[in-house]
Coordinates of C-alpha atoms in Angstrom, one line a residue:
M1 CA -16.8 -5.7 14.4
R2 CA -14.9 -2.7 13.2
V3 CA -12.0 -3.0 11.8
M4 CA -9.4 -0.5 13.9
H5 CA -7.5 1.0 10.5
G6 CA -8.2 3.7 8.2
R7 CA -9.0 0.9 5.1
P8 CA -9.3 -2.5 4.3
A9 CA -6.0 -4.0 3.2
P10 CA -6.2 -4.3 -0.4
G11 CA -5.3 -7.0 -3.1
V12 CA -1.9 -8.9 -1.5
G13 CA -2.3 -7.1 2.5
T14 CA -1.0 -3.7 1.3
A15 CA -0.8 -1.7 4.5
V16 CA -0.5 2.4 4.3
G17 CA 2.2 4.0 5.5
K18 CA 5.5 3.8 6.8
R19 CA 5.4 4.6 10.1
V20 CA 2.6 4.5 12.9
L21 CA 3.2 5.9 16.2
G22 CA 1.3 5.2 19.2
S23 CA 1.2 6.9 22.4
L24 CA 4.0 7.7 24.9
G25 CA 5.7 4.1 26.3
A26 CA 7.0 3.7 29.5
V27 CA 10.7 3.0 29.1
A28 CA 12.9 4.8 32.0
L29 CA 15.5 7.1 31.3
T30 CA 19.0 6.4 33.2
V31 CA 19.9 10.0 34.0
G32 CA 17.9 13.1 34.5
L33 CA 17.9 15.7 31.6
L34 CA 16.4 19.2 30.4
S35 CA 14.1 19.4 27.9
A36 CA 13.3 22.6 25.6
C37 CA 12.6 24.0 22.5
D38 CA 14.2 27.1 23.4
G39 CA 16.1 26.8 25.7
G40 CA 13.8 26.7 29.0
E41 CA 14.7 24.2 31.6
Q42 CA 12.0 20.8 32.4
P43 CA 11.9 17.8 34.6
P44 CA 13.4 14.7 33.7
V45 CA 11.4 12.4 31.7
D46 CA 10.9 8.6 32.2
T47 CA 8.8 8.5 29.0
P48 CA 10.2 8.1 25.7
A49 CA 8.0 7.8 22.7
T50 CA 7.8 4.3 20.8
S51 CA 7.3 3.6 17.5
S52 CA 5.3 0.7 15.6
P53 CA 7.1 -1.1 12.8
S54 CA 5.4 0.0 10.3
P55 CA 3.6 -2.2 7.9
E56 CA 5.3 -4.0 5.2
E57 CA 4.5 -3.2 1.6
S58 CA 3.9 -6.1 -0.6
A59 CA 4.7 -5.5 -4.2
P60 CA 2.2 -6.5 -7.0
S61 CA 1.6 -10.2 -7.8
P62 CA 2.7 -10.3 -11.5
G63 CA -0.1 -10.5 -14.5
P64 CA -0.1 -14.3 -16.3
S65 CA 2.1 -14.4 -19.3
A66 CA 0.7 -14.7 -22.9
E67 CA 1.2 -17.6 -24.2
E68 CA 2.7 -18.7 -27.5
P69 CA -0.5 -18.1 -29.9
E70 CA -1.6 -21.0 -32.3
P71 CA -1.3 -20.5 -36.3
E72 CA -4.7 -18.5 -37.3
A73 CA -5.4 -17.2 -34.2
S74 CA -3.9 -13.8 -31.7
A75 CA -3.0 -13.8 -28.0
S76 CA -4.6 -11.5 -25.5
E77 CA -2.7 -8.9 -23.3
P78 CA -3.0 -9.8 -20.0
S79 CA -3.6 -7.3 -17.2
S80 CA -2.3 -6.1 -14.0
E81 CA -3.5 -5.4 -11.2
P82 CA -2.8 -1.6 -10.0
S83 CA -0.8 -1.2 -6.7
G84 CA 0.1 2.5 -5.4
D85 CA -0.5 3.3 -1.7
G86 CA 0.3 6.4 0.0
A87 CA 3.8 6.9 2.6
D88 CA 4.1 9.2 5.6
E89 CA 6.8 11.0 5.0
G90 CA 9.7 10.3 7.6
A91 CA 9.7 12.9 11.1
G92 CA 12.3 15.1 12.6
E93 CA 12.7 19.1 13.1
D94 CA 11.5 20.7 10.3
A95 CA 12.1 18.0 8.2
G96 CA 9.0 16.4 6.1
D97 CA 5.3 17.6 6.6
G98 CA 3.9 13.6 7.5
T99 CA 1.9 14.1 4.7
A100 CA 1.0 10.9 2.0
K101 CA 2.5 10.8 -1.6
P102 CA -0.3 11.0 -4.0
G103 CA -0.4 7.7 -6.1
E104 CA -0.6 8.1 -10.1
D105 CA -3.2 8.1 -11.4
E106 CA -4.3 5.2 -14.0
G107 CA -3.7 6.0 -17.9
D108 CA -7.4 5.3 -19.9
E109 CA -6.6 2.8 -22.4
S110 CA -9.6 2.2 -24.9
S111 CA -10.6 -1.4 -26.2
E112 CA -10.6 -2.4 -29.8
P113 CA -14.6 -2.4 -31.2
G114 CA -16.0 -5.8 -32.1
D115 CA -16.9 -6.2 -35.4
G116 CA -18.9 -9.6 -34.9
T117 CA -16.7 -11.3 -37.7
S118 CA -15.2 -14.8 -36.5
Q119 CA -11.3 -13.7 -37.3
G120 CA -10.8 -14.0 -33.2
E121 CA -8.7 -10.7 -33.4
G122 CA -8.8 -8.4 -30.4
K123 CA -11.0 -11.2 -28.4
P124 CA -9.6 -11.9 -24.5
E125 CA -8.7 -14.9 -23.6
G126 CA -10.9 -16.6 -20.7
K127 CA -14.3 -18.2 -20.2
G128 CA -16.8 -17.2 -22.5
G129 CA -14.3 -13.9 -23.4
D130 CA -16.8 -12.0 -22.1
K131 CA -14.7 -9.8 -19.9
D132 CA -11.6 -6.9 -21.9
P133 CA -8.1 -7.5 -19.9
K134 CA -8.0 -3.8 -21.0
E135 CA -11.0 -2.2 -18.8
E136 CA -10.4 0.8 -16.5
P137 CA -10.5 -0.4 -13.5
E138 CA -13.2 0.9 -10.5
K139 CA -12.7 3.5 -8.1
P140 CA -10.9 2.3 -5.0
D141 CA -13.7 2.4 -2.1
Y142 CA -11.1 4.2 -0.4
I143 CA -9.9 7.9 -0.1
E144 CA -6.6 9.2 -0.2
Y145 CA -4.1 11.9 -0.3
G146 CA -4.9 13.4 -4.3
E147 CA -8.2 13.0 -5.2
V148 CA -10.5 15.1 -6.3
S149 CA -14.1 14.6 -6.3
A150 CA -17.3 15.3 -4.7
R151 CA -17.3 13.0 -2.4
V152 CA -14.1 14.5 -0.7
G153 CA -16.2 17.9 -0.5
K154 CA -18.6 16.0 1.4
L155 CA -15.9 14.2 3.7
Q156 CA -14.4 17.8 4.2
Q157 CA -17.9 19.5 5.1
R158 CA -18.7 16.8 7.7
L159 CA -15.2 16.9 9.3
K160 CA -15.7 21.1 9.6
D161 CA -19.2 20.4 11.1
L162 CA -17.5 18.0 13.6
G163 CA -15.0 20.9 14.7
Y164 CA -12.0 19.9 13.3
F165 CA -9.5 22.1 11.7
V166 CA -10.8 22.6 8.2
T167 CA -10.8 26.2 6.4
S168 CA -11.6 25.3 2.6
V169 CA -14.3 22.5 1.5
D170 CA -12.7 22.4 -2.5
K171 CA -13.4 18.8 -3.1
A172 CA -9.7 18.1 -3.2
Y173 CA -8.1 16.2 -0.2
G174 CA -4.2 18.1 0.1
G175 CA -2.4 18.9 3.2
E176 CA -5.2 20.5 5.2
T177 CA -8.1 17.6 4.9
Q178 CA -4.6 15.2 5.5
Q179 CA -4.1 17.1 9.2
A180 CA -7.9 16.8 9.8
I181 CA -8.2 13.1 8.8
F182 CA -4.9 12.4 11.1
A183 CA -7.2 14.2 14.0
L184 CA -10.2 11.9 13.3
Q185 CA -7.9 9.2 13.1
K186 CA -6.2 9.9 16.5
A187 CA -9.6 10.8 18.5
G188 CA -11.3 7.3 17.3
G189 CA -8.5 5.2 18.4
L190 CA -7.6 3.8 14.5
Y191 CA -4.9 3.6 12.6
R192 CA -3.4 6.7 11.5
D193 CA -2.8 6.2 7.8
G194 CA -4.5 9.7 6.8
V195 CA -6.7 7.0 4.2
V196 CA -10.5 7.0 4.7
G197 CA -11.6 3.3 4.5
D198 CA -14.8 1.9 6.1
A199 CA -13.4 2.5 9.7
T200 CA -12.4 6.2 9.0
Q201 CA -15.5 6.8 7.1
N202 CA -17.9 5.2 10.2
A203 CA -16.0 7.0 12.5
A204 CA -17.0 10.5 10.3
D205 CA -20.6 9.4 10.3
D206 CA -20.7 8.5 13.6
G207 CA -19.6 11.8 14.9
V208 CA -16.8 10.8 17.1
V209 CA -15.0 13.7 18.8
P210 CA -12.7 14.0 21.7
K211 CA -14.2 15.1 25.1
A212 CA -12.6 18.3 27.1
Q213 CA -11.0 17.9 30.4
T214 CA -11.7 21.2 31.5
S215 CA -15.6 22.3 32.4
S216 CA -15.1 26.3 32.7
G217 CA -13.5 29.5 30.8
K218 CA -11.2 29.3 27.5
V219 CA -8.7 26.5 27.3
L220 CA -6.4 25.2 25.0
E221 CA -6.1 21.4 25.7
I222 CA -2.9 19.1 24.9
D223 CA -4.0 15.5 24.9
V224 CA -0.2 14.0 24.7
D225 CA -1.2 10.6 24.4
R226 CA -3.6 11.2 20.9
Q227 CA -1.6 13.6 19.6
L228 CA -4.1 16.7 19.7
V229 CA -4.6 19.8 20.6
L230 CA -8.5 21.2 21.7
A231 CA -9.4 24.6 21.8
V232 CA -12.1 24.4 24.2
E233 CA -14.9 27.1 25.6
N234 CA -16.6 26.3 29.0
G235 CA -16.4 22.7 28.4
K236 CA -17.1 22.3 25.2
V237 CA -14.2 21.4 22.0
V238 CA -14.4 24.1 19.5
K239 CA -11.8 22.9 17.3
I240 CA -9.6 19.9 16.9
I241 CA -6.3 19.9 15.6
N242 CA -3.5 17.9 14.7
A243 CA -0.5 17.9 16.6
S244 CA 3.0 16.7 17.3
S245 CA 4.8 16.9 20.7
G246 CA 8.2 15.2 22.2
N247 CA 8.9 12.3 20.6
G248 CA 11.3 10.7 24.2
E249 CA 14.9 10.7 22.2
T250 CA 17.6 12.6 23.7
Y251 CA 19.2 15.4 21.4
E252 CA 22.3 17.6 21.9
A253 CA 22.4 21.4 21.9
K254 CA 25.1 23.5 22.3
G255 CA 27.3 21.4 24.2
A256 CA 24.5 20.1 26.6
T257 CA 21.9 17.0 26.5
Y258 CA 18.4 17.1 26.6
T259 CA 15.4 15.1 26.2
A260 CA 12.2 16.0 23.5
Y261 CA 10.2 15.8 26.2
T262 CA 6.5 17.3 26.4
P263 CA 5.8 18.1 30.2
R264 CA 2.2 17.5 32.0
G265 CA 0.3 19.5 34.0
S266 CA -1.5 22.9 34.5
F267 CA 0.1 25.9 32.7
A268 CA -0.7 29.2 31.2
V269 CA 0.5 31.3 28.0
F270 CA 3.2 33.5 29.3
R271 CA 5.1 34.7 26.1
E272 CA 4.4 35.2 22.5
V273 CA 6.1 35.8 19.6
N274 CA 3.7 37.2 16.7
G275 CA 5.9 35.4 13.5
M276 CA 8.7 33.6 13.1
H277 CA 10.7 32.5 16.2
S278 CA 14.4 30.7 15.7
S279 CA 15.5 28.9 18.9
T280 CA 17.6 29.7 21.0
L281 CA 19.0 26.1 21.0
E282 CA 19.3 26.0 17.3
L283 CA 16.6 23.9 17.1
G284 CA 15.0 25.6 14.2
D285 CA 12.0 28.2 13.5
M286 CA 8.7 28.2 15.3
W287 CA 6.0 29.9 13.8
R288 CA 4.1 32.4 16.0
P289 CA 4.7 30.6 19.5
K290 CA 2.7 30.8 22.7
F291 CA 5.1 29.6 25.2
F292 CA 3.5 28.2 28.4
T293 CA 6.4 26.4 30.7
G294 CA 10.1 27.4 30.2
G295 CA 10.9 27.0 25.9
I296 CA 8.0 24.3 25.6
A297 CA 5.3 26.4 22.9
V298 CA 2.5 25.6 21.1
H299 CA 3.4 26.7 17.6
G300 CA 3.0 26.3 14.2
S301 CA 5.2 24.4 11.6
A302 CA 5.4 23.2 8.2
S303 CA 5.6 19.3 9.7
V304 CA 3.4 17.9 11.6
P305 CA 3.3 14.6 11.3
A306 CA 0.8 11.8 12.8
F307 CA 3.2 10.7 15.2
P308 CA 5.6 12.8 17.9
A309 CA 8.2 14.1 16.5
S310 CA 9.2 18.0 18.2
H311 CA 12.1 18.5 20.7
G312 CA 9.3 19.1 23.0
C313 CA 7.1 21.7 21.7
V314 CA 3.9 21.0 20.5
R315 CA 3.8 21.2 16.6
V316 CA 0.8 22.4 14.9
S317 CA -0.3 23.6 11.2
N318 CA 1.2 27.0 10.5
S319 CA -2.5 27.5 9.0
A320 CA -3.8 26.0 12.0
M321 CA -1.5 28.3 14.8
D322 CA -2.9 31.4 12.7
W323 CA -6.3 30.1 13.5
I324 CA -5.3 30.4 17.4
W325 CA -4.2 33.7 17.2
D326 CA -6.1 35.4 14.9
T327 CA -9.8 33.8 15.3
W328 CA -9.8 32.6 18.9
G329 CA -7.4 34.4 20.9
A330 CA -5.3 32.6 23.7
P331 CA -4.0 35.8 24.5
S332 CA -1.2 35.7 27.5
G333 CA -2.9 34.3 30.2
T334 CA -5.0 31.6 29.2
P335 CA -4.9 28.6 30.5
V336 CA -3.1 25.6 29.0
V337 CA -4.0 22.4 30.3
V338 CA -1.4 19.1 29.3
Y339 CA -2.4 15.3 29.7

């Protein structure tokens, strides 16, 4: 049976990620509220998002204490296991980018060379004394933010070949790669931590990609349940982009109460701004927005976590929004299907 998370739990059960969001929950709102990123009127919503609690992080178990040495003999230094996880930033409009923080590299310590003498100096305690406690730890069997290696480059190329939004195969796990991993984990129904363990690697190897809901024409599909934006051409998904939509919470703006709701249905791009646009409700800036209903738009943002976090608009990365504008197109009149 495949484990449905990004990596197997190392050590004492550390799970990566401080916050993981599932699909929009079913909690009834008591009043009909308006929803807008840019002041447009939207229907009331009764499905605010809920979030699953973040797994607690476990502290590493301490290493054994050195025993008092006997006369004429020295005690060896104990070794401790490295612990270190990436963690997601908290959400908020244009605050944080949901990227995992890279762990620090382990120091490279060299052990004392043996000279074959019988003095016992520098010899570790334990059975047979055949394991050096200062030996450099093995490379983890998972990939996470900050790693630079050939296997990262191989993964980037695989994601790009599958249609996930990757522009550079540079062997460095940075923000763009993490966005693509989030999208892959969402498409596969996996734990959204940005860490590439067995389940996530298998999803990449197996070619897991979402299917289009439309069959003809050029359509921008928005999968609210899985928090993905799909560029679709005649029923074929040509690009898969990580997204973050309305979080279902209520908020105040210019003396009125709104609900952070992304409406579902069939729409079309009717207004676009080729540059930075400030929300008329003073909710923040939107990069090159394409509005498809009221004040709701697909737009670029520096903050695109793995969970719903917006006021109702659909966030994608700034570079992904540039691709939609400059490479794919999506001019006014382009169908937008939200489900």
